[in-house]
Amino acid sequence: MHDLKCKAIVADKAYDCNAFIAELLKLNPDMTIVIPSKRNRRFPRTLNKELYKDRNKIERFFNRLKHYRRIATRYDKTARNFLAFIFLASSLILLL
């Protein structure tokens, strides 16, 4: 299977599913799950709000990345060229 070595998984309410969370914990039992509970959950899980705030930063970065038409439309034919342009666009975003 996959060798998942992350310390935390940050996601939105759409991923609040017992089966999904159990699968993540099976991959790495020490992982912190940062997924807010849905309203209809009987026993809501605790949420690390400081870690959850970082999710917004990641989403805003991907939004800026999609402003580059070449990335949004997957213009490049090879994965190597596509990844190279993602690196270039990411560098430009971080510099500006």
Coordinates of C-alpha atoms in Angstrom, one line a residue:
M1 CA 0.0 0.0 0.0
H2 CA 1.0 3.6 0.2
D3 CA 3.7 4.8 2.6
L4 CA 1.9 7.8 4.2
K5 CA 4.2 9.7 6.6
C6 CA 2.2 12.8 7.2
K7 CA 1.5 14.1 10.7
A8 CA -2.0 15.5 10.0
I9 CA -4.8 15.4 7.4
V10 CA -6.7 18.6 7.0
A11 CA -10.0 18.4 5.0
D12 CA -13.5 19.9 5.0
K13 CA -16.8 18.5 6.2
A14 CA -17.3 16.5 3.0
Y15 CA -14.7 14.0 4.2
D16 CA -16.4 13.4 7.6
C17 CA -17.0 9.7 7.1
N18 CA -16.2 7.0 9.5
A19 CA -14.9 4.7 6.8
F20 CA -12.6 7.3 5.4
I21 CA -11.2 8.3 8.8
A22 CA -10.7 4.6 9.7
E23 CA -8.7 4.0 6.5
L24 CA -6.5 7.0 7.2
L25 CA -5.8 5.8 10.8
K26 CA -5.1 2.4 9.5
L27 CA -2.3 3.9 7.3
N28 CA -0.8 5.9 10.1
P29 CA -2.3 5.5 13.7
D30 CA -0.4 8.6 15.0
M31 CA -1.9 10.9 12.4
T32 CA -4.0 13.9 13.6
I33 CA -7.3 14.1 11.8
V34 CA -8.4 17.7 11.3
I35 CA -11.9 17.4 9.8
P36 CA -14.8 19.3 11.2
S37 CA -17.8 17.1 12.1
K38 CA -21.0 17.4 10.2
R39 CA -24.1 18.7 12.0
N40 CA -25.9 15.4 12.0
R41 CA -23.0 13.5 13.8
R42 CA -24.2 12.3 17.2
F43 CA -20.8 12.6 18.9
P44 CA -18.7 15.3 17.2
R45 CA -14.9 14.9 17.2
T46 CA -12.7 17.6 18.6
L47 CA -11.2 20.0 16.1
N48 CA -7.8 21.7 16.2
K49 CA -8.9 25.1 14.9
E50 CA -5.3 26.4 14.5
L51 CA -4.5 23.6 12.1
Y52 CA -7.8 23.9 10.3
K53 CA -7.0 27.6 9.5
D54 CA -4.1 26.5 7.4
R55 CA -6.5 24.7 5.0
N56 CA -7.7 28.1 3.8
K57 CA -4.1 29.1 2.9
I58 CA -3.7 26.0 0.8
E59 CA -7.0 26.5 -1.0
R60 CA -6.0 30.1 -1.8
F61 CA -2.7 29.0 -3.1
F62 CA -4.3 26.5 -5.5
N63 CA -6.8 29.2 -6.6
R64 CA -3.9 31.4 -7.5
L65 CA -2.2 28.6 -9.3
K66 CA -5.3 28.0 -11.5
H67 CA -5.1 31.6 -12.7
Y68 CA -2.4 30.3 -15.1
R69 CA -4.3 29.1 -18.1
R70 CA -1.7 26.5 -18.9
I71 CA -2.2 24.8 -15.6
A72 CA -6.0 25.2 -15.4
T73 CA -6.5 23.6 -18.8
R74 CA -3.6 21.1 -18.5
Y75 CA -2.2 22.3 -21.8
D76 CA 1.1 20.4 -21.6
K77 CA 1.0 16.9 -23.0
T78 CA 3.7 15.3 -20.7
A79 CA 3.5 15.1 -17.0
R80 CA 7.1 16.3 -16.8
N81 CA 6.4 19.6 -18.6
F82 CA 3.1 20.0 -16.6
L83 CA 5.0 19.6 -13.3
A84 CA 7.8 21.9 -14.4
F85 CA 5.3 24.7 -15.1
I86 CA 3.6 24.1 -11.8
F87 CA 7.0 24.6 -10.1
L88 CA 7.6 27.7 -12.1
A89 CA 4.2 29.2 -11.4
S90 CA 4.5 28.3 -7.7
S91 CA 7.8 30.2 -7.6
L92 CA 6.3 33.2 -9.2
I93 CA 3.3 33.2 -6.8
L94 CA 5.6 33.0 -3.8
L95 CA 7.9 35.8 -5.1
L96 CA 5.0 38.2 -5.8

